[in-house]
PDB file of C-alpha atoms in Angstrom:
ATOM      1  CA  UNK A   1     -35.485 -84.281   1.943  1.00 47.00           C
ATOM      2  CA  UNK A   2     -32.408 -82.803   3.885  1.00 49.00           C
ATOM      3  CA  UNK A   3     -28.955 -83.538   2.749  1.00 53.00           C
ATOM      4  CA  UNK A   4     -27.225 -82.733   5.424  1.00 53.00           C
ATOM      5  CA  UNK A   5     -24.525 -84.659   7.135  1.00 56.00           C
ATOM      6  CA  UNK A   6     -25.473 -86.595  10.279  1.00 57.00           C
ATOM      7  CA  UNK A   7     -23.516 -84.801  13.162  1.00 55.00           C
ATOM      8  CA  UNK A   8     -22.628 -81.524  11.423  1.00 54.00           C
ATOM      9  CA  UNK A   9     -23.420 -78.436  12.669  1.00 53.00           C
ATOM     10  CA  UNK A  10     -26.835 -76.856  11.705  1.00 57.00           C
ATOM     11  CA  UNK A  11     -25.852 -74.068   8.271  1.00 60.00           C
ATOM     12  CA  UNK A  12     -27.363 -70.604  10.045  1.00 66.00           C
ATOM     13  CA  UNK A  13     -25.776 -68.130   7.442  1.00 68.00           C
ATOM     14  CA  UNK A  14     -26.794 -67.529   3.864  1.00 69.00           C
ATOM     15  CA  UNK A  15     -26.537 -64.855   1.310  1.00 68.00           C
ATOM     16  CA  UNK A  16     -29.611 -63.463  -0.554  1.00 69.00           C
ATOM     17  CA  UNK A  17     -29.300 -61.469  -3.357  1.00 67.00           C
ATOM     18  CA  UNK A  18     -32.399 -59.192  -3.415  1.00 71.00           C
ATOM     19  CA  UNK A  19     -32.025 -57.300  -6.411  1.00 69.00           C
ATOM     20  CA  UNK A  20     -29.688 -54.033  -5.008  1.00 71.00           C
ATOM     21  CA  UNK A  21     -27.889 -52.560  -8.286  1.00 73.00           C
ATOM     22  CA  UNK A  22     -24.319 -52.198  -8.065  1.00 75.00           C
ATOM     23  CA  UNK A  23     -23.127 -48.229  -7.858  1.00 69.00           C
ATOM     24  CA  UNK A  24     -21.551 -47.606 -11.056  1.00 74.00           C
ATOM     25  CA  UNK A  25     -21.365 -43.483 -10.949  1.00 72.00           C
ATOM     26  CA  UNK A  26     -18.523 -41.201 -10.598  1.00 78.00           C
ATOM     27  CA  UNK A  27     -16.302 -41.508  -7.352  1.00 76.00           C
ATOM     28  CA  UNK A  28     -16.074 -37.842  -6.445  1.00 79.00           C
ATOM     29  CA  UNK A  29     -13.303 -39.312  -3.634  1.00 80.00           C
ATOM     30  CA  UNK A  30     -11.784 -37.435  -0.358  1.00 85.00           C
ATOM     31  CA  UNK A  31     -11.541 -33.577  -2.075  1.00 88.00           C
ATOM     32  CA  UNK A  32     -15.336 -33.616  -2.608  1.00 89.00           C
ATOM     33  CA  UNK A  33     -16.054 -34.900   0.863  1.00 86.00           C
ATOM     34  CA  UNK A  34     -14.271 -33.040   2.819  1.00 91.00           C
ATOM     35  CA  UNK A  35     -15.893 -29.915   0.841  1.00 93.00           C
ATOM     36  CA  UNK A  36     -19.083 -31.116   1.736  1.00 90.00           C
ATOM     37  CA  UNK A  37     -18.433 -31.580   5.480  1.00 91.00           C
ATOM     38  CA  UNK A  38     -17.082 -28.185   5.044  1.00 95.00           C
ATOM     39  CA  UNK A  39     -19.872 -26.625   3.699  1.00 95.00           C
ATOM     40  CA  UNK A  40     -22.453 -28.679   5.954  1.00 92.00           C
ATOM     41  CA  UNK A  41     -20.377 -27.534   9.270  1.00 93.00           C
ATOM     42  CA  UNK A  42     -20.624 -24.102   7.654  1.00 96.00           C
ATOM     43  CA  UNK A  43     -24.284 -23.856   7.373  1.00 95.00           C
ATOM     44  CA  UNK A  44     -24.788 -25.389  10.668  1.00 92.00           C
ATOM     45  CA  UNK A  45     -22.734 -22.859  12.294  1.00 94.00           C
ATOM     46  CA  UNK A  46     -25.876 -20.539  11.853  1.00 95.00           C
ATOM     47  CA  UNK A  47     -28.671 -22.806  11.613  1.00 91.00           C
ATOM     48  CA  UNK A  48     -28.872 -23.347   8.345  1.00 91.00           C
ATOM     49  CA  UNK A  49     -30.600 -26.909   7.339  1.00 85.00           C
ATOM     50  CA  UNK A  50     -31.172 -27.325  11.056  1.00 82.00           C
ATOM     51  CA  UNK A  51     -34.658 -26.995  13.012  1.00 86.00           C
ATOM     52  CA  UNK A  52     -35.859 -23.291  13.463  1.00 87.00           C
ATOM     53  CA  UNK A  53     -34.797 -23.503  16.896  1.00 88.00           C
ATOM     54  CA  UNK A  54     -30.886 -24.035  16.058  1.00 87.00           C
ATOM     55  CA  UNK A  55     -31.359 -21.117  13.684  1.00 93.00           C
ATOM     56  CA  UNK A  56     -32.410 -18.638  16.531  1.00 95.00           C
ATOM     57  CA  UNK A  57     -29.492 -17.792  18.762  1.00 95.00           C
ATOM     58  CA  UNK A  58     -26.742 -17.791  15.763  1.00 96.00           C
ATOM     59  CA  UNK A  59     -29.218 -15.409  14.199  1.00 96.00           C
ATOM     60  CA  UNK A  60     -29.686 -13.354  16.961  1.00 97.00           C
ATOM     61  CA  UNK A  61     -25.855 -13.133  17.612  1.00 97.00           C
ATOM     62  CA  UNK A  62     -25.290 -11.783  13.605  1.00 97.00           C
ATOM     63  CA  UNK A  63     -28.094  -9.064  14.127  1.00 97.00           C
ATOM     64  CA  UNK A  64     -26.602  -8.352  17.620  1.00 97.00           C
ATOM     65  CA  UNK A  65     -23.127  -7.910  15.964  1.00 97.00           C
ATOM     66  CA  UNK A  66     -24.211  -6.119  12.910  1.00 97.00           C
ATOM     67  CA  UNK A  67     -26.871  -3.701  14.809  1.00 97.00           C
ATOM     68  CA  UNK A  68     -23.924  -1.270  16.190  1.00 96.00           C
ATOM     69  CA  UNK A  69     -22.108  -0.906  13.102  1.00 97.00           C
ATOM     70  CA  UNK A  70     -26.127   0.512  10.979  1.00 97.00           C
ATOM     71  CA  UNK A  71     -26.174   2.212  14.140  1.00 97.00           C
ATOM     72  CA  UNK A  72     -23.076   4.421  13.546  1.00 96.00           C
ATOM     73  CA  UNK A  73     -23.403   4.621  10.201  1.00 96.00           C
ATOM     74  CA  UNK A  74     -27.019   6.232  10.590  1.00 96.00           C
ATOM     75  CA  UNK A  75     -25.278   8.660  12.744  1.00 95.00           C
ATOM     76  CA  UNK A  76     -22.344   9.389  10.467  1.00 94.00           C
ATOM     77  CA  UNK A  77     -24.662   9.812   7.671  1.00 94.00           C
ATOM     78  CA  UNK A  78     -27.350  12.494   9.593  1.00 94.00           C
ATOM     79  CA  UNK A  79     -24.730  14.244  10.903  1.00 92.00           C
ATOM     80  CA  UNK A  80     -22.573  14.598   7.935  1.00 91.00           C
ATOM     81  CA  UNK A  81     -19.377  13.379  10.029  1.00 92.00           C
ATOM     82  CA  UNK A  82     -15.771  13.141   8.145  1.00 91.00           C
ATOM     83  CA  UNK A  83     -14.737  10.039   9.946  1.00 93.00           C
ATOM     84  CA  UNK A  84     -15.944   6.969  11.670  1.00 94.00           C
ATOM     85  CA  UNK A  85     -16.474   7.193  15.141  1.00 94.00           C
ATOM     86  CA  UNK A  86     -15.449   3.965  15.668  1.00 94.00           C
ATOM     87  CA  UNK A  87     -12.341   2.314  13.784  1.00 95.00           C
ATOM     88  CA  UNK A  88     -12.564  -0.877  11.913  1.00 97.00           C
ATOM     89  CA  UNK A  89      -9.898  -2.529  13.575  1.00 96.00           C
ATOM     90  CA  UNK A  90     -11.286  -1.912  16.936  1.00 96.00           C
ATOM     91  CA  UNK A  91     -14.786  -3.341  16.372  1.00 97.00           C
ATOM     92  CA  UNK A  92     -14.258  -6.944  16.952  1.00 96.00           C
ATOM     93  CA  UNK A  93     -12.337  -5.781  20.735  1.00 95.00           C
ATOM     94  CA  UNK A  94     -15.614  -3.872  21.428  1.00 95.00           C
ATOM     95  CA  UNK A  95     -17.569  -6.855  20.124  1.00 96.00           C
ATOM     96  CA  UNK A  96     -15.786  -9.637  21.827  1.00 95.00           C
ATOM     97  CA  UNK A  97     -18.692 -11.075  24.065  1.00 95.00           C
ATOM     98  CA  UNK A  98     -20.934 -11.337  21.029  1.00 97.00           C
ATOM     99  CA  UNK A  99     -18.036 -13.114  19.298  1.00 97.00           C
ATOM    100  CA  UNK A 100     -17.137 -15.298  22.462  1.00 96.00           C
ATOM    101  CA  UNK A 101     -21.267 -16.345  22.854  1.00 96.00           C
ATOM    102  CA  UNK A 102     -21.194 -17.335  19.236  1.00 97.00           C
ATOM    103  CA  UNK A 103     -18.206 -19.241  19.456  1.00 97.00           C
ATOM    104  CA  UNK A 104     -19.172 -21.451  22.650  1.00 95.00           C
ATOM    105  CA  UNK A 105     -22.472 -22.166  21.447  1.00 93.00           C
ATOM    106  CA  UNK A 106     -21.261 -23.396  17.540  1.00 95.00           C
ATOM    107  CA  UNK A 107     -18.198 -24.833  18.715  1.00 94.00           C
ATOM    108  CA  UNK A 108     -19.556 -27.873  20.611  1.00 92.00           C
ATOM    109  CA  UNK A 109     -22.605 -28.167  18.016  1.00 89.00           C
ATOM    110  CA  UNK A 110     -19.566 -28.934  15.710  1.00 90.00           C
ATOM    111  CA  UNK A 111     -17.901 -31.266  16.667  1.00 88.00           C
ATOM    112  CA  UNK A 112     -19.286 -32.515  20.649  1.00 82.00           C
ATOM    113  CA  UNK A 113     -22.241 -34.222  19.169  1.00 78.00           C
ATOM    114  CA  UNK A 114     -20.132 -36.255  16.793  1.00 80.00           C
ATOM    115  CA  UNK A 115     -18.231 -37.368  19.630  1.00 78.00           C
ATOM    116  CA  UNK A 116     -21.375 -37.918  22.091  1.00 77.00           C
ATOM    117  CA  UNK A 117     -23.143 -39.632  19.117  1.00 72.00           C
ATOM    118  CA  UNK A 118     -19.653 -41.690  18.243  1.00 76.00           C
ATOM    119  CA  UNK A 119     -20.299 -40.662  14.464  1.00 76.00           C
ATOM    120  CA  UNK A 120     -16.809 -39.913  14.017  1.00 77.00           C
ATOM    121  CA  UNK A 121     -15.680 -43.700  13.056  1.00 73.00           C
ATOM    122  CA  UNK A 122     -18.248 -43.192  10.124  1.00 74.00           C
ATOM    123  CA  UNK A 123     -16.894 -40.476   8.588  1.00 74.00           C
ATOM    124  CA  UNK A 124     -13.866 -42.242   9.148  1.00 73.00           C
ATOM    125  CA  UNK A 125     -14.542 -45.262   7.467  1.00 69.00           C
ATOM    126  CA  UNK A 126     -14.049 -43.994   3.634  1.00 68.00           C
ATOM    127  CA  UNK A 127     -13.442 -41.739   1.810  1.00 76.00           C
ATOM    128  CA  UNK A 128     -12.693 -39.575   4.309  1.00 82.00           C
ATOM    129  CA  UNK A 129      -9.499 -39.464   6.781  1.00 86.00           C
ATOM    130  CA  UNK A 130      -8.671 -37.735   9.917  1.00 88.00           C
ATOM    131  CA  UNK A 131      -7.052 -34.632   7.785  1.00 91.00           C
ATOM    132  CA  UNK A 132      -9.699 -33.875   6.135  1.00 92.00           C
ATOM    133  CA  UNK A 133     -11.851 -33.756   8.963  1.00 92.00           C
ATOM    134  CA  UNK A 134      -9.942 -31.807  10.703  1.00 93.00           C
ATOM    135  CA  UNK A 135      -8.789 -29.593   8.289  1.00 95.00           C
ATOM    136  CA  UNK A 136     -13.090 -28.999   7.279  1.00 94.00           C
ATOM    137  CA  UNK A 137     -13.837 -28.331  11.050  1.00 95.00           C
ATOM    138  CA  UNK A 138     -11.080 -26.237  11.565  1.00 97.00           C
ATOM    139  CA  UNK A 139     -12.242 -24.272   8.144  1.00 97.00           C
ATOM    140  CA  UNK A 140     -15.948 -24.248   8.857  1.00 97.00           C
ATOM    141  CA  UNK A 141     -15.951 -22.517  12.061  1.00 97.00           C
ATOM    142  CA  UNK A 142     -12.938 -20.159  11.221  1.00 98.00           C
ATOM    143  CA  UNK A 143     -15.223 -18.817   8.162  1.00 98.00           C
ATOM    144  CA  UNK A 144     -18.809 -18.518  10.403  1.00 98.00           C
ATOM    145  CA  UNK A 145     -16.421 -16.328  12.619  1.00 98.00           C
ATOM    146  CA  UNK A 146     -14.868 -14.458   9.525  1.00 98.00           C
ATOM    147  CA  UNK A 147     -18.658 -13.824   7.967  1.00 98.00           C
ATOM    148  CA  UNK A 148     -19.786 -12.864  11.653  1.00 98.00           C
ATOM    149  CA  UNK A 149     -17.106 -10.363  12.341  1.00 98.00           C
ATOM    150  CA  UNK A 150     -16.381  -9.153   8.424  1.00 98.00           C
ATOM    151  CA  UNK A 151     -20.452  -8.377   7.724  1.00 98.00           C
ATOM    152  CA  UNK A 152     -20.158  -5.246  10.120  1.00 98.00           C
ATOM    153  CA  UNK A 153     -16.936  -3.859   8.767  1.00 98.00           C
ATOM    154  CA  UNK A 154     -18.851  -4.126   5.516  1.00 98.00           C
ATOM    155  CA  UNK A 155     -21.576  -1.630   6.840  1.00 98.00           C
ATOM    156  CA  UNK A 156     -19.104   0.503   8.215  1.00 97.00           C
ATOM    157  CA  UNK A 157     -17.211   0.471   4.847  1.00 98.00           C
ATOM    158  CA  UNK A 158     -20.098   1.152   2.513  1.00 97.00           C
ATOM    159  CA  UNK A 159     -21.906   3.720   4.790  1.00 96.00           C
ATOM    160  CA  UNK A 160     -18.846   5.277   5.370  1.00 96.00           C
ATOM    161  CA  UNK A 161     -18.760   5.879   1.308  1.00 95.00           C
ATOM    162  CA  UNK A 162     -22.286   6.795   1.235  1.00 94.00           C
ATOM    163  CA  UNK A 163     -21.219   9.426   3.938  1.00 93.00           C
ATOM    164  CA  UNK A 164     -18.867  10.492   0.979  1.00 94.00           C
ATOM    165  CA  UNK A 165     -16.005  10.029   3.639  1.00 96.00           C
ATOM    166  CA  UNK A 166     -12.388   9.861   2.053  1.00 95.00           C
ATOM    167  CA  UNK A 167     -11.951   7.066  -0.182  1.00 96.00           C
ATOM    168  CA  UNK A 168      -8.139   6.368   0.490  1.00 96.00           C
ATOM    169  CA  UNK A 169      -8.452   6.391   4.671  1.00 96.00           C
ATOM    170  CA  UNK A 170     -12.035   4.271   4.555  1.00 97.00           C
ATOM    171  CA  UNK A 171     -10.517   1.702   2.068  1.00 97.00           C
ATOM    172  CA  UNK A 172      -7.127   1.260   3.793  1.00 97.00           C
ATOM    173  CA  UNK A 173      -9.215   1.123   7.351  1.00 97.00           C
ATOM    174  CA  UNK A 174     -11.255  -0.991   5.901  1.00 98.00           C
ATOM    175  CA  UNK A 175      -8.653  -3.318   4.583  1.00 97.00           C
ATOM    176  CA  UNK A 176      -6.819  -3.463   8.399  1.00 97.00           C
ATOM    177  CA  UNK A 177      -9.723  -4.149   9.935  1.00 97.00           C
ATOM    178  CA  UNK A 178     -10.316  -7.285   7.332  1.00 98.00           C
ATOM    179  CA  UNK A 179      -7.075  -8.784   8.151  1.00 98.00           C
ATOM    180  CA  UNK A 180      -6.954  -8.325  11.868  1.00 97.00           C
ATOM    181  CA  UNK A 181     -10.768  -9.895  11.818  1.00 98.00           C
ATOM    182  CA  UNK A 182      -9.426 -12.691   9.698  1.00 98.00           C
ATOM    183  CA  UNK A 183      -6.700 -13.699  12.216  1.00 98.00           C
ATOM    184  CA  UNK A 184      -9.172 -13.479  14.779  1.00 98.00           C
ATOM    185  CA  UNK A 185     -11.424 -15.684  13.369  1.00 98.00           C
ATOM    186  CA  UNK A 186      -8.393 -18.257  12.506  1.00 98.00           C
ATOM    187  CA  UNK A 187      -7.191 -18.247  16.271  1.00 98.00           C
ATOM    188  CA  UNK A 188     -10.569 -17.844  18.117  1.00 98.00           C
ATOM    189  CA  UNK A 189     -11.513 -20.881  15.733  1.00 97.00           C
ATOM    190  CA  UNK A 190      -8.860 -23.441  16.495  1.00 97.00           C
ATOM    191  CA  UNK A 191      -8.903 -22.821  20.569  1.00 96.00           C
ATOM    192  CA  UNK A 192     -12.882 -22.833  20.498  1.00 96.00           C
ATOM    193  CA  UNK A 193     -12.958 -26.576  18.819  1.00 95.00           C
ATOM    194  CA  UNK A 194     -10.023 -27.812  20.956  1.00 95.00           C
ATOM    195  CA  UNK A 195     -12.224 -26.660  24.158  1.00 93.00           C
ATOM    196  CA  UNK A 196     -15.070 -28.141  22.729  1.00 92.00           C
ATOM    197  CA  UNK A 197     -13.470 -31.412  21.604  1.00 90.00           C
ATOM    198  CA  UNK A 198     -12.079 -32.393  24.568  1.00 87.00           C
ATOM    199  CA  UNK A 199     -15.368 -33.249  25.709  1.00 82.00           C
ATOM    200  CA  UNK A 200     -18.334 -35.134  24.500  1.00 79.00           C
ATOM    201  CA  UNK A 201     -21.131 -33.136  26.418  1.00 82.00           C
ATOM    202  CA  UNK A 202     -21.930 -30.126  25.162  1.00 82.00           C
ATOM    203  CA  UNK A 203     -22.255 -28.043  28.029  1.00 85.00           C
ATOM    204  CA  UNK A 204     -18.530 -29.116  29.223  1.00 87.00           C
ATOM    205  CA  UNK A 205     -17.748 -27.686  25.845  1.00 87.00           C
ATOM    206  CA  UNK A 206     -19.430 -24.209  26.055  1.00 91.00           C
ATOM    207  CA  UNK A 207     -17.855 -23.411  29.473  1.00 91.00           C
ATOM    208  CA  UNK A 208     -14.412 -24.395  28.205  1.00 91.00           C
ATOM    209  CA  UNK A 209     -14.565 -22.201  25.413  1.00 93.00           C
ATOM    210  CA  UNK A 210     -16.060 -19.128  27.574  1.00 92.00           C
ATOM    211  CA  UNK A 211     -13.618 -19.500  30.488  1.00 91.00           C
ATOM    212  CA  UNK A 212     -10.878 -19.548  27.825  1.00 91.00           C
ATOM    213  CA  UNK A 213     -11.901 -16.524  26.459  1.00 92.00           C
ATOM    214  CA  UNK A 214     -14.130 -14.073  28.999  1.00 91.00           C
ATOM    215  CA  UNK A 215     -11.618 -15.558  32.288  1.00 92.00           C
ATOM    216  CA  UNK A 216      -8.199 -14.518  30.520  1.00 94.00           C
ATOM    217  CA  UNK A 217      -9.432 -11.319  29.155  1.00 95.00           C
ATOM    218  CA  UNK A 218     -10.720 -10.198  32.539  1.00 94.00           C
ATOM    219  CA  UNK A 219      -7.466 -11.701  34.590  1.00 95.00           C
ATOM    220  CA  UNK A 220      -4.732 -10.172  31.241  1.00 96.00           C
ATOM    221  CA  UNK A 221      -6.862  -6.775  31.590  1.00 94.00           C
ATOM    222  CA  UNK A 222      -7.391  -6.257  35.523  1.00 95.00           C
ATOM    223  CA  UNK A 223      -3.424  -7.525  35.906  1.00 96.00           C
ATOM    224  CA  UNK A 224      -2.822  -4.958  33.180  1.00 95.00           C
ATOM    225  CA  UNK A 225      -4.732  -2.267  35.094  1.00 95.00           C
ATOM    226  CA  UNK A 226      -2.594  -2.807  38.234  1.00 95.00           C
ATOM    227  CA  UNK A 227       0.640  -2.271  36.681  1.00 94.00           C
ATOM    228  CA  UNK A 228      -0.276   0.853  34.748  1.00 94.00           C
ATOM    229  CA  UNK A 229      -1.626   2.267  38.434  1.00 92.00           C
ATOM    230  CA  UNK A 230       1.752   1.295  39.894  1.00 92.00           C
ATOM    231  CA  UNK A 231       3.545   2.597  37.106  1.00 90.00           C
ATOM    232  CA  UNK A 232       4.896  -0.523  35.880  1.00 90.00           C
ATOM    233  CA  UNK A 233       3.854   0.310  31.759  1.00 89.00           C
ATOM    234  CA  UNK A 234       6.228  -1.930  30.625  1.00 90.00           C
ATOM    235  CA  UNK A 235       5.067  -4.597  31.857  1.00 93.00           C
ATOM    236  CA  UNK A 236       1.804  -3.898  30.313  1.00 94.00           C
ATOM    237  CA  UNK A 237       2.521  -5.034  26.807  1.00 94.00           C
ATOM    238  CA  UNK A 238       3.637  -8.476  28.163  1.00 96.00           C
ATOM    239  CA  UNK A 239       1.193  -9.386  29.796  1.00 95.00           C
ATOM    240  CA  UNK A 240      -0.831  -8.997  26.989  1.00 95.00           C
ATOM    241  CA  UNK A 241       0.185 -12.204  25.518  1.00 96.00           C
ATOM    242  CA  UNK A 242      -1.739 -14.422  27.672  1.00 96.00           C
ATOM    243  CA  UNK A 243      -5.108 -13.610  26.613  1.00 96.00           C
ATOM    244  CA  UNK A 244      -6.593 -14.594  23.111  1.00 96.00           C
ATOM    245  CA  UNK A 245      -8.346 -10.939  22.906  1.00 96.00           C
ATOM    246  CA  UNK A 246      -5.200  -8.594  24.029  1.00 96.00           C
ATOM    247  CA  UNK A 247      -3.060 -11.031  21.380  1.00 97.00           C
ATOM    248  CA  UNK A 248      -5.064  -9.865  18.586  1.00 97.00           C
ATOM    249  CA  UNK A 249      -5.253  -5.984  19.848  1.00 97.00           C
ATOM    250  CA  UNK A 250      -1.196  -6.731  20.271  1.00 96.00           C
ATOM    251  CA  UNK A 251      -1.069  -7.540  16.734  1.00 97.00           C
ATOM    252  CA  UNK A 252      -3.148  -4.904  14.696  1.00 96.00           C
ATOM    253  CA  UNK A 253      -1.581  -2.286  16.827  1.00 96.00           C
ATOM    254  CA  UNK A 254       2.012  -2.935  15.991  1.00 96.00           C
ATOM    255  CA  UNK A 255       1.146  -3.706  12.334  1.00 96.00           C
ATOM    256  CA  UNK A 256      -2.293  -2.483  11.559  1.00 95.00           C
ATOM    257  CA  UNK A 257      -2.341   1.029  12.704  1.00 92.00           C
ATOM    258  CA  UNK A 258      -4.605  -0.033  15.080  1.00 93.00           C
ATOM    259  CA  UNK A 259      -4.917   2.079  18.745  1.00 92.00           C
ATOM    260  CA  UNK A 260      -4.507  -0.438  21.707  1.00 93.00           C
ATOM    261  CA  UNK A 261      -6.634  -0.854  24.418  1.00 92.00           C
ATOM    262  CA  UNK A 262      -4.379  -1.358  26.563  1.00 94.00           C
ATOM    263  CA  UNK A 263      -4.214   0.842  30.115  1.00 92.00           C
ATOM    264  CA  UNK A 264      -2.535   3.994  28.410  1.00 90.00           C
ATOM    265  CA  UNK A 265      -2.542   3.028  25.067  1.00 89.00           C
ATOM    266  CA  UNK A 266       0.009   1.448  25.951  1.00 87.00           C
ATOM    267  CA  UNK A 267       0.192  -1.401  23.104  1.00 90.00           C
ATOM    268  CA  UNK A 268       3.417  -3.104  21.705  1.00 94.00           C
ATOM    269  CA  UNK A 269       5.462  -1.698  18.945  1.00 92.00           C
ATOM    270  CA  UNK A 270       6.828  -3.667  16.146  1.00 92.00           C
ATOM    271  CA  UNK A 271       9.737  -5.488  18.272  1.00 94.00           C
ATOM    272  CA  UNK A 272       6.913  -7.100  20.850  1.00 95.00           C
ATOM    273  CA  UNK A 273       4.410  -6.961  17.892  1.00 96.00           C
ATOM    274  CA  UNK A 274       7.043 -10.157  16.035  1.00 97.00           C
ATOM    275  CA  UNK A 275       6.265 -11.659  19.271  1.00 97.00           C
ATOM    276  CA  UNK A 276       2.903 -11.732  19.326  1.00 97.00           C
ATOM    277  CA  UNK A 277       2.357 -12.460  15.985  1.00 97.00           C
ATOM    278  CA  UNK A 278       4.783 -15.653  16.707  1.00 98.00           C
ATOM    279  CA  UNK A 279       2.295 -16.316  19.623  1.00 98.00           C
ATOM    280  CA  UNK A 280      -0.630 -16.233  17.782  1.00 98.00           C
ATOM    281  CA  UNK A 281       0.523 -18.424  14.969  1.00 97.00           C
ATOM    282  CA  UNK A 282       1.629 -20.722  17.499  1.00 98.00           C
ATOM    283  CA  UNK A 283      -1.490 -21.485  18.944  1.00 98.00           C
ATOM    284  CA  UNK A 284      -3.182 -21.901  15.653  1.00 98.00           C
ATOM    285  CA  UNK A 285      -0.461 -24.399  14.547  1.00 98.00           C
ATOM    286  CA  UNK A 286      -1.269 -25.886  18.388  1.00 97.00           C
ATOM    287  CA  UNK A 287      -5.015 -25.865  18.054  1.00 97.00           C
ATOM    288  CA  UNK A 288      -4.385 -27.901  15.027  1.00 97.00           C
ATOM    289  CA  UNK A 289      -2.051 -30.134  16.366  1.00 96.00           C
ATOM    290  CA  UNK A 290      -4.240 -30.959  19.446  1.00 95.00           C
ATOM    291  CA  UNK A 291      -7.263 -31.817  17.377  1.00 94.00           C
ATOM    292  CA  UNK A 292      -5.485 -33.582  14.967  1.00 92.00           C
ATOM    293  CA  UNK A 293      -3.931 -35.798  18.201  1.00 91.00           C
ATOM    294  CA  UNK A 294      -7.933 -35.747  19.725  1.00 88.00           C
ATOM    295  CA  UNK A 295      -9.307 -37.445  16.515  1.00 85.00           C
ATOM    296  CA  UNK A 296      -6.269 -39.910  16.277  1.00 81.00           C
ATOM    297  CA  UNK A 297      -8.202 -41.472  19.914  1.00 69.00           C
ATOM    298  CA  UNK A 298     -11.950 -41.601  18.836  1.00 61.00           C
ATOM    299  CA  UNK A 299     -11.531 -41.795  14.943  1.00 50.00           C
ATOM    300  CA  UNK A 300     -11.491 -45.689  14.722  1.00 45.00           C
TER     301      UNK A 300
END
C-alpha cells in the first residue's frame, strides 16, 4: 500500500548500499603521485608498459643514437688510437636529428592525448594539482632525453678506458659532455612539451616541435654561413642565440672546453657565453611558465 502524499511529486532517487568497504589504508598523498606520473611518463617515453608497437620507434631512435658511439669505439680499440675521434661534448650537435625525432614523437604522446582524451581534470581532481603535473611532465621527458643522449657518452667513456686512453682527459671529457647533455635535455624538454601542449592532436604537436628545432637550426646556421662568407664573424656568435641547437654549442664552448661549430670556429667566449647561458635558462624558466599557464585553461 503506497504512502505517498496525493499531489507530490513521484521519489526517483534512492541510495543503495551494496556492500563496497570503506578504504581504510595509508594515504600516500600528492609526493607519491606525482612520482608515479613521473615514473609512468618515463616509461612511456620509450614504450615501456605500452603495446609493442609504441615500443618500436623510441627503440629504434636509442639504438640509432647509441650505434655511432660502439662504432668509434670499435675503431679506437683496433687501431690502438690515443684519443677519441669524436669529443663528448660534440656528440649530441652531431646527433641532433635523432634527438629532435625522439623528441616530437614522445612529446605529444605525453601530454596531447591527455588533452585530446580531456583526462587532465582527473588527475586534477585529487590528490594531485597542476604543480605536480607539471613539474612530473616536465621531469619525465627531460630524463628520457638525458638517458637517450647520456647512454652514448657512456660507451665512449668506458671504451675509451678499455682503449687504455688517459684517465684524467677521458674522465674530465667525459664529465663536460654529461653536463652540456644534461642542459640539453632540460631545454629541449620544456620547448618540446610547450609545442606539443598547445595542441590536442598529435600530429599538430610533432610538427611544432620539429619546426622549432630542424627550421631554426637550418635558418641560425645558413644566416651564420652568410656572414662568415662576407666577413661579418662577429656577428656569427649572435646569431647563435636564436636556435635551441647553436644555444647549447654556445654554452659548452665558452664553459665546457667544447669546439664550436660555428662557421670558423667561431663560437662565443665567456662574455657572450653569460649570455647564452642567461638565454637558455630563460627559456626553461619560460617553458615552465607557459605550461604551467596551459594547464591553468584545461585542468578543471
Amino acid at each position: 500500500m503506497s504512502t505517498q502524499t496525493p499531489g507530490a511529486v513521484p521519489e526517483t532517487t534512492r541510495i543503495h548500499n551494496i556492500g563496497y568497504r570503506n578504504y581504510d589504508g595509508p594515504r600516500l598523498g600528492r609526493a607519491y603521485a606525482r612520482l608515479s606520473l613521473y615514473s609512468q611518463s618515463l616509461r612511456g617515453a620509450y614504450g615501456l608498459g605500452r603495446s609493442a608497437k609504441s615500443k618500436v620507434l623510441p627503440m629504434i631512435l636509442f639504438a640509432v643514437m647509441c650505434l655511432p658511439a660502439a662504432i668509434i669505439v670499435a675503431v679506437a680499440i683496433t687501431t690502438k688510437l690515443t684519443d677519441l675521434p669524436l669529443d663528448y661534448t660534440r656528440y649530441a650537435i652531431v646527433t641532433q636529428a635523432v634527438i629532435g625525432l625522439f623528441l616530437a614523437a614522445q612529446a605529444p604522446q605525453s601530454v596531447s592525448r591527455d588533452l585530446r582524451f580531456k583526462t587532465v581534470p582527473l588527475y586534477f581532481s585529487r590528490p594531485i594539482e597542476r604543480i605536480d603535473y607539471v613539474l612530473a611532465k616536465y621531469g619525465a621527458m627531460a630524463s628520457a632525453l638525458f638517458v637517450l643522449t647520456a647512454a652514448p657518452l657512456v660507451i665512449l667513456y668506458i671504451g675509451s678506458l678499455l682503449a687504455k686512453m688517459d684517465f684524467t682527459d677521458q674522465t674530465k671529457g667525459f664529465a663536460q659532455g654529461m653536463v652540456s647533455v644534461a642542459l640539453l635535455s632540460v631545454l629541449f624538454g620544456g620547448l618540446g612539451l610547450v609545442m606539443a601542449a598547445l595542441t590536442p592532436r598529435r600530429g599538430f604537436g610533432v610538427a611544432a616541435v620539429i619546426a622549432t628545432l630542424t627550421i631554426t637550426y637550418g635558418a641560425v646556421s645558413t644566416v651564420q654561413a652568410i656572414a662568415w662568407e662576407t666577413d661579418s664573424p662577429g656577428a656569427i656568435k649572435w646569431l647563435g642565440l636564436f636556435s635551441p641547437v647553436t644555444l647549447i654549442d654556445g654554452v659548452q664552448t665558452a664553459f665546457l672546453g667544447a669546439t664550436s661549430a660555428f662557421p670558423g670556429e667561431a663560437g662565443p667566449g665567456a662574455g657572450a657565453g653569460v649570455v647564452y647561458l642567461l638565454v637558455v635558462l630563460a627559456l626553461v624558466a619560460g617553458s615552465y611558465a607557459v605550461l604551467m599557464r596551459r594547464y591553468r585553461k584545461v585542468g578543471l
